[in-house]
Amino acid sequence: MNVHDSEKVVGTLVSEGYRQVETVEEADLVLYNTCSIRDKAEQKVFNRLNDYKKYQKQGKKFGVLGCVAQQEGEKIFERAPWVSLVAGSASYRNLPGMLKQLEEAPDRSAAFESPAIDSIESHPSNTTKGGAPSVGTKAAKSGAASGKNPVSLVRITGLDDRETDECFETEFTARTNPHRGYITIIEGCDKFCSYCVVPYTRGKERSRTSDSVLVEARQMADLGYTEIQLLGQNVNSYKDPAGKPGGKKSFAELLAAVGEIPGIHRVRFTTSHPRDFGRDIIDAIDAVPTLCDHVHLPVQSGSTRMLDAMQRLYNREQYLERISWMKAAKRPISITTDTIVGFPGETESDFAETLSLLDEVGFDAVFAFKYSPRPNTPSISLEDAIPDAEKVRRLEILMSKQRTIQTLSYKRYIGTQCEAMVEGRNEARAQWMGRTSHNKTLNFTASVDPKVGSYVPVIVTSSFPNSLLGELVV
Ligand code: SAM
Ligand code: SF4
């Protein structure tokens, strides 16, 4: 999600006449996109901002974007006064205006060279819904009082847009991969799981119209993209905000419509929330061959008691019901999930229920995380009673179990033929790197060089816990 946000921000800036460069040294403006979903994200951001400090005298301008920007807000100006712009993702559509104000701001290197600067005050943001970002300019008091030229420090904030109904739509996305591209269909989240910072950083849930998604998907197909991934924190609570009477599309209908665009070979979507995951999504996968046979459905815990505490809005049985729909699909669907271990109050028996769920489902991959308390979330007030060493122990047990499950399930592919999208070449291993429709890494050798971005048949010859190895069929 953040990667795609960066692609949209870069594209928007390039359309405004900026040029992207590879290093901080070459840049005049450095925009740092941040994520605060887990761990000590804030500390990492401030450490990185400290690394930038040495560049302030060269007149470089710095902005912080994303979840940590939203979460820490104007505190960033206090701790890193060389930063001029702080904006959360809900304000990105205002970025061109904010950057114009930044451009017009006085050169900050002058401010930092001036002995007159001894106080830096934050300026309250006055951004209104959909309105222009605010600019705080403040003459340093002692400079003005001492008769020296006052130096203005500019602070631009985009922090007050979390209640917006608007999405960040841009026709200038700078996609980094020429074959596979993302399209955001829904922003924000209204689920408020008790451990999660997303609703506080990305704002309320808002969907793009299906028409605008389809226009973008068709443009991508015309440009030669063959794989599209529909994105959102919670794609299946997608609600088409506009459309002719009777013309609004459900998520499953939108998915099918993207899959039917000529030239599109694969369509993926992430992330699904079990509560909103309907059978119609499986029906769409059954009906439209271009929809990939992979669903990422984060469970978080196998214990209904923990799911309640996490405010996940479903129980173990309801989750397993959705798994049974997938297992009854016409094509075998690969299923992956996220789990959290060590949520406050998780007992050995709750944890054992997560382990038994892994056995029962037989996931194709599990992304497992140690619970970390996040600012503003309801669970931060719960006592984080599980010591880190115990979280680590549970994580290791879970990952080791999943490794055993995957080792067995990946072996089943040996001898079968899969279609791989060619992603590139690993010279050191003399192998091509590919990905199957069920989102498995399939590396392979080839007597004839395949084209990167093409789809080729590969016979699987051996397997590992996280990847398959094969030979190109010629
Ligand atoms: N919207 C998706 C959902 O409902 O599952 C997930 C979004 S979140 C960006 C990705 C994953 O991060 C979650 O599924 C969860 O496992 C993990 N996560 C989120 N907050 C966490 C926290 N405070 N501690 C540990 N893991 C967390
Ligand atoms: Fe976070 Fe829950 Fe929303 Fe996913 S559904 S983004 S875990 S609040």
Short mmCIF file of N, CA and C and ligand atoms in Angstrom, two decimals, residues 37-38 195-196 233 271 273 298 300 312 338-340 369-372 374, ligand 1:
data_model
loop_
_atom_site.label_atom_id
_atom_site.label_comp_id
_atom_site.label_asym_id
_atom_site.label_seq_id
_atom_site.Cartn_x
_atom_site.Cartn_y
_atom_site.Cartn_z
N ILE A 37 2.79 0.69 11.31
CA ILE A 37 1.91 -0.42 11.67
C ILE A 37 2.43 -1.24 12.86
N ARG A 38 3.75 -1.42 12.94
CA ARG A 38 4.26 -2.26 14.02
C ARG A 38 5.55 -1.69 14.59
N TYR A 195 -5.98 -3.41 18.07
CA TYR A 195 -4.53 -3.28 18.08
C TYR A 195 -4.01 -2.37 16.97
N CYS A 196 -4.88 -1.89 16.09
CA CYS A 196 -4.40 -1.38 14.80
C CYS A 196 -4.47 0.14 14.67
N GLN A 233 -7.10 -1.44 2.48
CA GLN A 233 -6.91 -2.09 3.77
C GLN A 233 -7.93 -3.20 3.93
N THR A 271 -6.18 -6.11 0.90
CA THR A 271 -6.36 -7.24 1.80
C THR A 271 -7.84 -7.47 2.02
N HIS A 273 -10.95 -8.66 4.55
CA HIS A 273 -11.30 -8.83 5.97
C HIS A 273 -12.35 -9.94 6.04
N PRO A 298 -6.49 -12.46 6.39
CA PRO A 298 -5.85 -12.44 7.71
C PRO A 298 -6.80 -12.91 8.81
N GLN A 300 -5.55 -13.47 12.23
CA GLN A 300 -4.98 -12.86 13.46
C GLN A 300 -4.90 -13.85 14.62
N ARG A 312 -12.34 -8.12 16.14
CA ARG A 312 -12.25 -8.50 14.74
C ARG A 312 -13.61 -8.74 14.09
N ASP A 338 -2.47 -13.58 7.99
CA ASP A 338 -1.63 -12.89 8.98
C ASP A 338 -2.06 -13.38 10.36
N THR A 339 -1.09 -13.51 11.26
CA THR A 339 -1.45 -13.83 12.66
C THR A 339 -0.64 -12.92 13.58
N ILE A 340 -1.24 -12.66 14.74
CA ILE A 340 -0.54 -11.90 15.78
C ILE A 340 -0.39 -12.83 16.98
N PHE A 369 3.26 -12.00 13.34
CA PHE A 369 3.85 -10.83 13.99
C PHE A 369 3.69 -10.95 15.50
N LYS A 370 4.69 -10.43 16.22
CA LYS A 370 4.54 -10.27 17.68
C LYS A 370 3.67 -9.05 17.90
N TYR A 371 2.74 -9.14 18.81
CA TYR A 371 1.91 -7.98 19.11
C TYR A 371 2.79 -6.82 19.57
N SER A 372 2.54 -5.63 19.01
CA SER A 372 3.22 -4.44 19.54
C SER A 372 2.17 -3.36 19.80
N ARG A 374 0.34 -0.02 19.85
CA ARG A 374 0.45 1.14 18.97
C ARG A 374 -0.28 2.33 19.56
N1 SAM B 1 -6.41 -4.71 6.90
C1 SAM B 1 -5.77 -5.94 7.06
C2 SAM B 1 -6.60 -6.84 7.99
O1 SAM B 1 -7.66 -6.53 8.39
O2 SAM B 1 -6.15 -7.88 8.32
C3 SAM B 1 -4.37 -5.83 7.61
C4 SAM B 1 -3.68 -4.57 7.63
S1 SAM B 1 -2.21 -4.44 8.58
C5 SAM B 1 -1.44 -3.28 7.56
C6 SAM B 1 -1.24 -5.86 8.25
C7 SAM B 1 -1.04 -6.78 9.41
O3 SAM B 1 -0.25 -6.17 10.41
C8 SAM B 1 -2.30 -7.19 10.15
O4 SAM B 1 -3.01 -8.19 9.50
C9 SAM B 1 -1.76 -7.64 11.48
O5 SAM B 1 -1.45 -9.01 11.48
C10 SAM B 1 -0.47 -6.83 11.63
N2 SAM B 1 -0.60 -5.84 12.69
C11 SAM B 1 -1.35 -4.72 12.68
N3 SAM B 1 -1.23 -4.06 13.86
C12 SAM B 1 -0.38 -4.79 14.63
C13 SAM B 1 0.14 -4.64 15.95
N4 SAM B 1 -0.21 -3.62 16.72
N5 SAM B 1 1.01 -5.58 16.41
C14 SAM B 1 1.36 -6.62 15.63
N6 SAM B 1 0.90 -6.82 14.39
C15 SAM B 1 0.03 -5.92 13.88
#
